[in-house]
Amino acid sequence: DDLDAIRGQRDALRFAKNPKVLLHACDLILTKDPADRSTWVAKGEAHEALSEPEAALAAYETALRLDPRTAEAAARKAALLSHLSRYEDALRAYDAAIDADPASANLWLEKGRIQYWLKAYSDAADSLDRTIRYAPSDPRGWYLLGLSLEGATRYEQAVAAFDRALALEPNSAKAWLGKGTALQWLKRYEEAANAYGQAALRDQAMTPALLKQGSCLLELHRYEEAVPIYETVIAADAKDKAALTGLCTALEGLGRTKEAFEASGRLTLADPKDVEAWARRARYASAIGQGKDAVSAIAKAVGLAPERTDLLRVKRDLLVSQGSFKAAAEVGERLLEIDPRDVDARRERAVALERLGKVDPALEELDAAGRIDPMDRNTWNAKGALLVRTGRKPEALEAYDRSLSLNPGDRPALAAKGRLLFDAGRVADALRTFDDGLILDHENLEFLNGKAMCLAAEAHFDDALSLVTIVFGKDPNNYDAYRTKGVCFLRTGRAADAIPCFDFALKAHPLDAIVLTWKGEGYQALDKPTEALAAFDAAIDADEALGSAWRGRGLVLLKLERYPDAADALARATEVRRDDKELWTTLGFADERAGRYDAAASAYDEALRLDARDKATWTSKGLALLHLRRFDDALVRFEMHLKRPATRDEIFKYCSVPLELLDEVIRYVNEPAPLAPDRIEPEALRKYEAVGAAVLQHVGNAANLDAIRPTDVTTVLPHLDLDEARTIWGYIDWVRDAPLEPTPEWHNDDLIRQALDLPKEEWNLVDLAKELHLGPFEAKKLEVSLKIFRGGAYRITTREPSDPKPKKAKAEGHVVPAVNPAEVGDAEAHEPRPGERPALPKTSPNASPDAPPMKCSAHGAPGVERHICGAWLCNACVVADGACPTCHAPLASGDREARKKDREADFSRL
């Protein structure tokens, strides 16, 4: 019954930590004194200790009803509510407690803590400011104040608060961590890393400190130091995602991408559903060339987040890099399903469709993108680039104009437009475009290169080289600048300097057909046909429609005398350059030399279409027509039948030569082909010697050498055509008039001794050739050498050799006056008239005067061709193209054509 004794027992039990006995004592007191506030507080403590929070709250509330200013009850109620995460109620309870005891630092501290948890950082800072005012030496107040200030983004004040906490408690790992966080927010990464290091040093189990220190080191690019920190965390927990992510980043920063890829594998194993981890793995796999792994990883990421367009775009780009354009187009469709107005998705899908060869669908996608957002310059630029790649340059120019209408300062569009204008031959417009670009950006290399290219095209090579020098000052390895520099050197006669420039430019663009063509022209100027042909062939492989490459190839082949191949190449060039008169004329010449007279005439017609007043072209066409209609062959065969030169009226009447071509035919047949002996190759010279020796065997004497004609050559070698006969005749004619001087370098002493055994009357070119079986040139040298025995020893002179004697005119020289038609059939009865050169004997040296005439055994008509068996064939046999009447072997016109095509290339058969 003694309440005071029981209250004493109550107070003792509160400190004894025996809640059940305490509760019994409190109940006993309250039965006697229900208004005892201290007992209600003690009862609340007992219920709280027994994990009976509701009963405890009821006890505290009862005490507060009895006296609302009971600070202890209010404080305990607030703490219990905070423990129950009922922060709003706890905050009101602390307010009530502070009203009861406004100078309690602990109450202000707990209130600030609740406000911090409620993210009311400014209010928390105000409350904690009261805490440090009443308890300035309490490190807890300073620490919690630092956290609140940090939450309120008052980082400088937060750092100061943490410094005060560390001054009171230097070994507080939490305070070091808080300071490091505030410093990191201030981007003072060096100090923050040191603070985190101090925290980790004082509490080695504090993983956040290590992770944050690693992140600061990553910001400082101190990847080497970050790696061991993350490895320390991973050693403690192999599945720590933050540590694995940081390690991947550090290894990537060190360029150890393969190790980063392996670490990303551990990251995906730690959390197979981490979308970012799979995306990171895809990026690393792509960087180390593991394309399939990259696609597989990004597919995993997309599977985990199918609606994320950023991952779909990455997947699309990876598929494009792997050449899987169909799959990339399908990803583009998926992006458009998510957002049909996604302009970027349409642009990139157009790229994939283009790579699949679906140019029209690609253009449709770009057109759709343009309709969705007509103000998007990227779409118009992409369309222009696509049209350029497909060769539709006028439409591409329109697209770039549209882009520039939206933004006249669009540098890529300006540069592309300038190049299109240049390629279209509008050099002046291109130059203005590049000048406009340089006004916007006077240091832009594309504009500088473009202007230099235009100046070079206008033959302002010095100005172009000046701009190229500026470009090299900014970029010593600029490929376009080397390209322009090379063409400037090429056009100014410095081909040897141009070739290295072209080689350097081709490193960046090995399939640049124009540069390869210029390179071929450079080798052509250096007289290196093999290298030139290789360059032109490479240019043609890169762009078969490049006319200049075909033209260059044709000119090289023409110089190599490969006329059929040259004609074919030049014909391809004319398909592109139809308005190039010189090209058509060159093609006509090549066709003519290749024996394609019909094609030659057509080429000359095209040249005359461009310039109908060119007399040289008309002359060339006339010669081609003359060859095409074969009047010259007819005339030679007619004279072979007559065994004498034909008269003008005979040529007109019996050879069917048109009146307008009569003089040309006579002149052509009666003039030897001009030769340039200094350009004759040794092999060709030996062949000419062999053929000339056979002809000289049938020349009667030296006096008849001036009267030699094509019929004399074709009589000895009937399988030759007129061109070859004129060539042999031209060779003999040149040898006859060659101004040679005797020299010991000939080493013909043995031949001289043999010739000394001959009568001096036979010391002439014809007899020496016949008696000693020599070719024309060797016989001529021997004839000249024998002159020393007429006038003394060798003549030594320092004078340059005299000019050769002018050639004797052949035209009209062998055309005789008209004779009675009755004499045409009687060749043996014809007598030369006064002033007429006597005809050479046309019979074989082995034939007797009584030998039968050369007639066809089947038809009795004069023979025009000799078969391989030796039998003569008349014109009817040749035209019929049947079998030889003697040996019955088939006559193939193809054989004759094939022999004719091979003659220029091979004289060894003669």
Tab-separated table of C-alpha atoms in Angstrom, residues 155-565:
chain	number	residue	atom	x	y	z
A	155	TYR	CA	27.971	21.552	-51.036
A	156	GLU	CA	30.513	24.085	-49.845
A	157	GLN	CA	28.715	24.402	-46.490
A	158	ALA	CA	28.405	20.628	-46.348
A	159	VAL	CA	32.181	20.246	-46.724
A	160	ALA	CA	32.679	22.736	-43.891
A	161	ALA	CA	30.237	20.818	-41.664
A	162	PHE	CA	32.035	17.522	-42.361
A	163	ASP	CA	35.351	19.177	-41.565
A	164	ARG	CA	33.955	20.252	-38.129
A	165	ALA	CA	32.718	16.681	-37.549
A	166	LEU	CA	36.166	15.279	-38.480
A	167	ALA	CA	37.846	17.814	-36.195
A	168	LEU	CA	35.802	16.398	-33.316
A	169	GLU	CA	36.067	12.756	-34.481
A	170	PRO	CA	38.998	12.265	-36.939
A	171	ASN	CA	38.443	8.529	-37.305
A	172	SER	CA	34.836	8.795	-38.398
A	173	ALA	CA	34.667	6.854	-41.650
A	174	LYS	CA	31.131	8.118	-42.245
A	175	ALA	CA	32.267	11.750	-42.016
A	176	TRP	CA	35.091	11.106	-44.509
A	177	LEU	CA	32.605	9.443	-46.848
A	178	GLY	CA	30.197	12.377	-46.554
A	179	LYS	CA	32.966	14.872	-47.210
A	180	GLY	CA	34.086	12.928	-50.255
A	181	THR	CA	30.536	12.903	-51.593
A	182	ALA	CA	30.200	16.680	-51.219
A	183	LEU	CA	33.576	17.225	-52.896
A	184	GLN	CA	32.581	14.913	-55.732
A	185	TRP	CA	29.464	16.988	-56.293
A	186	LEU	CA	31.736	20.035	-56.504
A	187	LYS	CA	33.782	18.104	-59.132
A	188	ARG	CA	36.839	18.379	-56.901
A	189	TYR	CA	37.650	14.792	-57.816
A	190	GLU	CA	41.203	14.764	-56.506
A	191	GLU	CA	40.156	15.824	-52.988
A	192	ALA	CA	37.104	13.574	-53.134
A	193	ALA	CA	39.222	10.551	-54.021
A	194	ASN	CA	41.516	11.265	-51.080
A	195	ALA	CA	38.516	11.596	-48.715
A	196	TYR	CA	37.089	8.287	-49.955
A	197	GLY	CA	40.485	6.736	-49.472
A	198	GLN	CA	40.557	7.925	-45.855
A	199	ALA	CA	37.091	6.453	-45.291
A	200	ALA	CA	38.080	3.092	-46.746
A	201	LEU	CA	41.279	3.131	-44.714
A	202	ARG	CA	39.349	3.554	-41.466
A	203	ASP	CA	36.629	1.073	-42.396
A	204	GLN	CA	37.831	-1.562	-44.829
A	205	ALA	CA	34.324	-2.979	-45.073
A	206	MET	CA	33.003	0.310	-46.376
A	207	THR	CA	32.479	-0.730	-50.010
A	208	PRO	CA	30.721	2.501	-51.049
A	209	ALA	CA	33.864	4.442	-50.224
A	210	LEU	CA	35.941	2.242	-52.535
A	211	LEU	CA	33.366	2.423	-55.315
A	212	LYS	CA	33.133	6.186	-55.063
A	213	GLN	CA	36.929	6.508	-54.974
A	214	GLY	CA	37.087	4.425	-58.164
A	215	SER	CA	34.502	6.639	-59.875
A	216	CYS	CA	36.541	9.752	-59.012
A	217	LEU	CA	39.676	8.172	-60.415
A	218	LEU	CA	37.763	7.372	-63.605
A	219	GLU	CA	36.800	11.029	-63.857
A	220	LEU	CA	40.475	11.923	-63.463
A	221	HIS	CA	41.352	9.326	-66.158
A	222	ARG	CA	43.596	7.595	-63.664
A	223	TYR	CA	42.493	4.197	-64.909
A	224	GLU	CA	45.572	2.320	-63.676
A	225	GLU	CA	44.772	3.328	-60.072
A	226	ALA	CA	41.075	2.563	-60.464
A	227	VAL	CA	41.573	-1.032	-61.612
A	228	PRO	CA	42.999	-2.415	-58.325
A	229	ILE	CA	40.326	-0.591	-56.306
A	230	TYR	CA	37.528	-2.274	-58.252
A	231	GLU	CA	39.342	-5.608	-58.104
A	232	THR	CA	39.465	-5.271	-54.310
A	233	VAL	CA	35.696	-4.883	-54.182
A	234	ILE	CA	35.178	-7.767	-56.617
A	235	ALA	CA	37.448	-9.991	-54.496
A	236	ALA	CA	35.083	-9.426	-51.587
A	237	ASP	CA	31.950	-9.793	-53.710
A	238	ALA	CA	32.357	-11.301	-57.186
A	239	LYS	CA	28.880	-10.187	-58.192
A	240	ASP	CA	29.136	-6.539	-57.207
A	241	LYS	CA	27.629	-4.889	-60.286
A	242	ALA	CA	28.960	-1.412	-59.551
A	243	ALA	CA	32.501	-2.723	-59.189
A	244	LEU	CA	32.256	-4.830	-62.356
A	245	THR	CA	30.868	-1.871	-64.289
A	246	GLY	CA	33.647	0.398	-63.050
A	247	LEU	CA	36.268	-2.210	-63.892
A	248	CYS	CA	34.921	-2.473	-67.441
A	249	THR	CA	35.102	1.296	-67.819
A	250	ALA	CA	38.664	1.461	-66.454
A	251	LEU	CA	39.892	-1.334	-68.722
A	252	GLU	CA	38.219	0.324	-71.689
A	253	GLY	CA	39.939	3.583	-70.823
A	254	LEU	CA	43.299	1.783	-70.764
A	255	GLY	CA	42.616	0.406	-74.226
A	256	ARG	CA	42.390	-3.125	-72.855
A	257	THR	CA	39.113	-3.703	-74.645
A	258	LYS	CA	39.457	-7.457	-74.782
A	259	GLU	CA	39.764	-7.619	-70.980
A	260	ALA	CA	36.844	-5.214	-70.698
A	261	PHE	CA	34.823	-7.589	-72.893
A	262	GLU	CA	35.697	-10.477	-70.554
A	263	ALA	CA	34.731	-8.384	-67.508
A	264	SER	CA	31.406	-7.534	-69.178
A	265	GLY	CA	30.765	-11.263	-69.403
A	266	ARG	CA	31.143	-11.506	-65.626
A	267	LEU	CA	28.782	-8.558	-65.311
A	268	THR	CA	26.076	-10.256	-67.375
A	269	LEU	CA	26.544	-13.434	-65.339
A	270	ALA	CA	26.119	-11.458	-62.119
A	271	ASP	CA	22.796	-10.110	-63.378
A	272	PRO	CA	21.511	-11.759	-66.585
A	273	LYS	CA	18.604	-9.326	-66.693
A	274	ASP	CA	20.740	-6.177	-66.645
A	275	VAL	CA	19.925	-4.499	-69.965
A	276	GLU	CA	22.800	-2.015	-69.729
A	277	ALA	CA	25.272	-4.824	-69.075
A	278	TRP	CA	24.246	-6.592	-72.285
A	279	ALA	CA	24.426	-3.332	-74.224
A	280	ARG	CA	27.914	-2.700	-72.825
A	281	ARG	CA	28.995	-6.227	-73.803
A	282	ALA	CA	27.698	-5.651	-77.343
A	283	ARG	CA	29.732	-2.455	-77.602
A	284	TYR	CA	32.947	-4.136	-76.448
A	285	ALA	CA	32.397	-7.114	-78.751
A	286	SER	CA	31.989	-4.789	-81.705
A	287	ALA	CA	35.167	-2.910	-80.745
A	288	ILE	CA	37.296	-6.078	-80.763
A	289	GLY	CA	35.805	-7.332	-84.008
A	290	GLN	CA	33.536	-9.978	-82.522
A	291	GLY	CA	30.583	-9.034	-84.684
A	292	LYS	CA	28.499	-12.110	-84.012
A	293	ASP	CA	28.918	-11.766	-80.235
A	294	ALA	CA	27.998	-8.101	-80.512
A	295	VAL	CA	24.787	-8.863	-82.381
A	296	SER	CA	23.960	-11.665	-79.943
A	297	ALA	CA	24.503	-9.416	-76.895
A	298	ILE	CA	22.446	-6.528	-78.253
A	299	ALA	CA	19.716	-9.008	-79.179
A	300	LYS	CA	19.649	-10.069	-75.506
A	301	ALA	CA	19.352	-6.440	-74.455
A	302	VAL	CA	16.537	-5.823	-76.943
A	303	GLY	CA	14.789	-8.967	-75.709
A	304	LEU	CA	14.851	-7.608	-72.163
A	305	ALA	CA	13.652	-4.160	-73.251
A	306	PRO	CA	11.867	-4.542	-76.597
A	307	GLU	CA	10.435	-1.031	-76.523
A	308	ARG	CA	13.735	0.779	-76.054
A	309	THR	CA	14.436	2.486	-79.372
A	310	ASP	CA	18.027	3.322	-78.409
A	311	LEU	CA	18.859	-0.383	-78.176
A	312	LEU	CA	17.063	-1.068	-81.459
A	313	ARG	CA	19.178	1.597	-83.145
A	314	VAL	CA	22.361	0.031	-81.779
A	315	LYS	CA	21.226	-3.367	-83.052
A	316	ARG	CA	20.464	-1.885	-86.463
A	317	ASP	CA	23.881	-0.241	-86.708
A	318	LEU	CA	25.642	-3.469	-85.685
A	319	LEU	CA	23.720	-5.437	-88.301
A	320	VAL	CA	24.704	-2.900	-90.953
A	321	SER	CA	28.359	-3.172	-89.915
A	322	GLN	CA	28.087	-6.955	-90.286
A	323	GLY	CA	26.547	-6.636	-93.733
A	324	SER	CA	23.192	-8.040	-92.566
A	325	PHE	CA	21.219	-5.399	-94.402
A	326	LYS	CA	18.020	-7.423	-94.578
A	327	ALA	CA	17.946	-7.851	-90.801
A	328	ALA	CA	18.815	-4.152	-90.380
A	329	ALA	CA	15.852	-3.238	-92.578
A	330	GLU	CA	13.627	-5.429	-90.400
A	331	VAL	CA	14.844	-3.610	-87.269
A	332	GLY	CA	13.999	-0.377	-89.058
A	333	GLU	CA	10.478	-1.690	-89.574
A	334	ARG	CA	10.253	-2.433	-85.847
A	335	LEU	CA	11.306	1.149	-85.039
A	336	LEU	CA	8.614	2.434	-87.378
A	337	GLU	CA	6.039	0.229	-85.669
A	338	ILE	CA	6.921	1.925	-82.383
A	339	ASP	CA	6.899	5.381	-83.959
A	340	PRO	CA	5.776	5.741	-87.609
A	341	ARG	CA	7.073	9.328	-87.621
A	342	ASP	CA	10.609	8.332	-86.668
A	343	VAL	CA	12.574	10.182	-89.358
A	344	ASP	CA	15.934	8.763	-88.294
A	345	ALA	CA	14.594	5.215	-88.598
A	346	ARG	CA	13.408	5.892	-92.148
A	347	ARG	CA	16.750	7.411	-93.136
A	348	GLU	CA	18.745	4.479	-91.846
A	349	ARG	CA	16.312	1.949	-93.298
A	350	ALA	CA	16.877	3.624	-96.650
A	351	VAL	CA	20.603	2.926	-96.264
A	352	ALA	CA	19.923	-0.761	-95.617
A	353	LEU	CA	17.558	-1.000	-98.591
A	354	GLU	CA	20.131	0.655	-100.834
A	355	ARG	CA	22.735	-1.906	-99.802
A	356	LEU	CA	20.222	-4.623	-100.719
A	357	GLY	CA	20.026	-3.119	-104.197
A	358	LYS	CA	16.525	-1.749	-103.616
A	359	VAL	CA	17.229	1.812	-104.653
A	360	ASP	CA	13.641	2.821	-105.413
A	361	PRO	CA	12.259	1.624	-102.031
A	362	ALA	CA	15.171	3.423	-100.360
A	363	LEU	CA	14.227	6.643	-102.127
A	364	GLU	CA	10.614	6.118	-101.101
A	365	GLU	CA	11.684	5.922	-97.453
A	366	LEU	CA	13.658	9.158	-97.797
A	367	ASP	CA	10.725	10.829	-99.525
A	368	ALA	CA	8.453	9.711	-96.679
A	369	ALA	CA	10.939	11.108	-94.152
A	370	GLY	CA	10.930	14.380	-96.089
A	371	ARG	CA	7.152	14.544	-95.958
A	372	ILE	CA	7.110	13.882	-92.208
A	373	ASP	CA	9.679	16.555	-91.490
A	374	PRO	CA	10.416	18.684	-94.556
A	375	MET	CA	12.671	20.906	-92.463
A	376	ASP	CA	15.105	18.103	-91.607
A	377	ARG	CA	18.303	18.856	-93.506
A	378	ASN	CA	19.774	15.462	-92.658
A	379	THR	CA	17.084	13.775	-94.745
A	380	TRP	CA	17.787	15.908	-97.802
A	381	ASN	CA	21.524	15.418	-97.421
A	382	ALA	CA	21.029	11.651	-97.133
A	383	LYS	CA	18.869	11.668	-100.246
A	384	GLY	CA	21.496	13.650	-102.118
A	385	ALA	CA	24.222	11.221	-101.076
A	386	LEU	CA	22.098	8.241	-102.169
A	387	LEU	CA	21.403	9.810	-105.549
A	388	VAL	CA	25.117	10.532	-106.012
A	389	ARG	CA	25.997	6.905	-105.289
A	390	THR	CA	23.425	5.736	-107.828
A	391	GLY	CA	24.704	8.116	-110.499
A	392	ARG	CA	21.624	10.358	-110.520
A	393	LYS	CA	23.613	13.521	-110.041
A	394	PRO	CA	21.104	16.110	-111.352
A	395	GLU	CA	18.511	14.895	-108.822
A	396	ALA	CA	21.199	14.841	-106.132
A	397	LEU	CA	21.950	18.468	-106.896
A	398	GLU	CA	18.272	19.321	-106.382
A	399	ALA	CA	18.289	17.540	-103.010
A	400	TYR	CA	21.334	19.487	-101.824
A	401	ASP	CA	19.744	22.723	-103.053
A	402	ARG	CA	16.700	21.888	-100.924
A	403	SER	CA	18.945	21.340	-97.907
A	404	LEU	CA	20.711	24.645	-98.523
A	405	SER	CA	17.394	26.435	-98.829
A	406	LEU	CA	16.734	25.380	-95.227
A	407	ASN	CA	20.186	26.403	-94.077
A	408	PRO	CA	22.481	28.207	-96.538
A	409	GLY	CA	25.359	27.608	-94.161
A	410	ASP	CA	25.153	23.803	-94.235
A	411	ARG	CA	28.816	23.014	-94.882
A	412	PRO	CA	28.465	19.338	-95.927
A	413	ALA	CA	25.691	20.260	-98.369
A	414	LEU	CA	27.740	23.146	-99.816
A	415	ALA	CA	30.774	20.905	-100.309
A	416	ALA	CA	28.689	18.164	-101.943
A	417	LYS	CA	26.960	20.677	-104.230
A	418	GLY	CA	30.305	22.094	-105.319
A	419	ARG	CA	31.611	18.662	-106.238
A	420	LEU	CA	28.449	17.831	-108.176
A	421	LEU	CA	28.728	21.067	-110.147
A	422	PHE	CA	32.373	20.298	-110.847
A	423	ASP	CA	31.565	16.770	-112.042
A	424	ALA	CA	28.868	18.216	-114.303
A	425	GLY	CA	31.448	20.438	-115.968
A	426	ARG	CA	30.045	23.632	-114.418
A	427	VAL	CA	33.414	24.630	-113.034
A	428	ALA	CA	32.574	28.325	-112.674
A	429	ASP	CA	29.428	27.548	-110.631
A	430	ALA	CA	31.375	25.074	-108.522
A	431	LEU	CA	34.038	27.692	-107.866
A	432	ARG	CA	31.406	30.183	-106.689
A	433	THR	CA	29.930	27.540	-104.378
A	434	PHE	CA	33.292	26.816	-102.779
A	435	ASP	CA	33.934	30.553	-102.436
A	436	ASP	CA	30.612	30.893	-100.591
A	437	GLY	CA	31.708	28.111	-98.279
A	438	LEU	CA	35.030	29.813	-97.592
A	439	ILE	CA	33.178	32.996	-96.616
A	440	LEU	CA	31.456	30.929	-93.918
A	441	ASP	CA	34.570	29.032	-92.879
A	442	HIS	CA	37.808	30.193	-94.436
A	443	GLU	CA	39.733	27.288	-92.905
A	444	ASN	CA	37.402	24.498	-94.067
A	445	LEU	CA	39.572	21.924	-95.864
A	446	GLU	CA	36.766	20.661	-98.093
A	447	PHE	CA	36.148	24.147	-99.451
A	448	LEU	CA	39.865	24.816	-99.897
A	449	ASN	CA	40.341	21.522	-101.722
A	450	GLY	CA	37.270	22.129	-103.870
A	451	LYS	CA	38.424	25.586	-104.911
A	452	ALA	CA	41.902	24.254	-105.699
A	453	MET	CA	40.327	21.522	-107.816
A	454	CYS	CA	38.304	24.106	-109.777
A	455	LEU	CA	41.333	26.341	-110.336
A	456	ALA	CA	43.299	23.360	-111.627
A	457	ALA	CA	40.454	22.536	-114.025
A	458	GLU	CA	40.642	26.126	-115.328
A	459	ALA	CA	44.423	25.729	-115.819
A	460	HIS	CA	45.250	28.151	-112.972
A	461	PHE	CA	47.776	25.678	-111.642
A	462	ASP	CA	49.877	28.130	-109.610
A	463	ASP	CA	46.801	29.401	-107.745
A	464	ALA	CA	45.638	25.825	-107.166
A	465	LEU	CA	49.022	24.834	-105.751
A	466	SER	CA	48.938	27.850	-103.433
A	467	LEU	CA	45.661	26.640	-101.936
A	468	VAL	CA	47.016	23.108	-101.696
A	469	THR	CA	49.949	24.477	-99.697
A	470	ILE	CA	47.471	26.023	-97.230
A	471	VAL	CA	45.701	22.678	-96.884
A	472	PHE	CA	48.984	20.872	-96.218
A	473	GLY	CA	49.739	23.419	-93.511
A	474	LYS	CA	46.614	22.254	-91.681
A	475	ASP	CA	46.688	18.590	-92.680
A	476	PRO	CA	49.971	17.286	-94.132
A	477	ASN	CA	48.311	13.985	-95.112
A	478	ASN	CA	45.220	15.357	-96.828
A	479	TYR	CA	44.413	12.941	-99.643
A	480	ASP	CA	42.310	15.358	-101.696
A	481	ALA	CA	45.127	17.895	-101.622
A	482	TYR	CA	47.560	15.298	-102.955
A	483	ARG	CA	45.021	14.507	-105.668
A	484	THR	CA	44.872	18.125	-106.821
A	485	LYS	CA	48.633	18.559	-106.493
A	486	GLY	CA	49.188	15.530	-108.703
A	487	VAL	CA	46.953	16.778	-111.499
A	488	CYS	CA	48.651	20.200	-111.381
A	489	PHE	CA	52.028	18.525	-111.804
A	490	LEU	CA	50.667	16.308	-114.573
A	491	ARG	CA	49.249	19.197	-116.581
A	492	THR	CA	52.436	21.255	-116.205
A	493	GLY	CA	54.700	18.539	-117.604
A	494	ARG	CA	55.961	17.188	-114.272
A	495	ALA	CA	54.621	13.662	-114.644
A	496	ALA	CA	57.424	12.139	-112.554
A	497	ASP	CA	56.376	14.336	-109.591
A	498	ALA	CA	52.687	13.653	-110.178
A	499	ILE	CA	52.886	9.849	-109.858
A	500	PRO	CA	53.807	9.819	-106.091
A	501	CYS	CA	50.959	12.261	-105.392
A	502	PHE	CA	48.482	9.965	-107.120
A	503	ASP	CA	49.853	6.934	-105.249
A	504	PHE	CA	49.318	8.714	-101.916
A	505	ALA	CA	45.780	9.757	-102.850
A	506	LEU	CA	44.955	6.178	-103.845
A	507	LYS	CA	45.788	4.962	-100.337
A	508	ALA	CA	42.545	6.512	-99.135
A	509	HIS	CA	40.476	5.723	-102.216
A	510	PRO	CA	42.080	2.841	-104.133
A	511	LEU	CA	39.122	2.692	-106.535
A	512	ASP	CA	39.159	6.380	-107.516
A	513	ALA	CA	38.840	5.893	-111.273
A	514	ILE	CA	39.755	9.490	-112.137
A	515	VAL	CA	42.998	9.387	-110.121
A	516	LEU	CA	43.870	6.017	-111.681
A	517	THR	CA	43.288	7.571	-115.117
A	518	TRP	CA	45.561	10.488	-114.276
A	519	LYS	CA	48.152	8.042	-113.052
A	520	GLY	CA	47.944	6.228	-116.377
A	521	GLU	CA	48.390	9.534	-118.216
A	522	GLY	CA	51.458	10.215	-116.080
A	523	TYR	CA	53.036	6.880	-116.983
A	524	GLN	CA	52.079	7.513	-120.593
A	525	ALA	CA	53.926	10.835	-120.497
A	526	LEU	CA	56.944	9.029	-119.008
A	527	ASP	CA	56.791	6.522	-121.895
A	528	LYS	CA	56.010	3.582	-119.620
A	529	PRO	CA	53.242	1.840	-121.550
A	530	THR	CA	53.083	-1.250	-119.349
A	531	GLU	CA	52.473	0.755	-116.153
A	532	ALA	CA	50.120	3.078	-118.015
A	533	LEU	CA	48.009	0.167	-119.253
A	534	ALA	CA	47.836	-1.278	-115.735
A	535	ALA	CA	46.602	2.071	-114.363
A	536	PHE	CA	44.018	2.515	-117.121
A	537	ASP	CA	42.773	-1.058	-116.641
A	538	ALA	CA	42.391	-0.438	-112.895
A	539	ALA	CA	40.441	2.755	-113.649
A	540	ILE	CA	38.148	0.860	-116.015
A	541	ASP	CA	37.565	-1.845	-113.409
A	542	ALA	CA	36.587	0.872	-110.944
A	543	ASP	CA	34.303	2.697	-113.394
A	544	GLU	CA	33.567	1.172	-116.775
A	545	ALA	CA	31.720	4.306	-117.869
A	546	LEU	CA	34.759	6.597	-117.513
A	547	GLY	CA	35.516	7.725	-121.056
A	548	SER	CA	38.917	9.249	-120.266
A	549	ALA	CA	40.184	5.880	-118.979
A	550	TRP	CA	39.145	4.113	-122.196
A	551	ARG	CA	40.670	6.941	-124.236
A	552	GLY	CA	43.983	6.693	-122.387
A	553	ARG	CA	44.056	2.923	-122.822
A	554	GLY	CA	43.336	3.276	-126.524
A	555	LEU	CA	46.141	5.814	-127.048
A	556	VAL	CA	48.664	3.565	-125.300
A	557	LEU	CA	47.617	0.566	-127.384
A	558	LEU	CA	47.780	2.738	-130.486
A	559	LYS	CA	51.367	3.640	-129.694
A	560	LEU	CA	52.130	-0.045	-129.177
A	561	GLU	CA	50.610	-0.666	-132.655
A	562	ARG	CA	47.967	-2.978	-131.191
A	563	TYR	CA	45.414	-1.412	-133.480
A	564	PRO	CA	42.395	-3.732	-132.994
A	565	ASP	CA	42.603	-3.446	-129.202
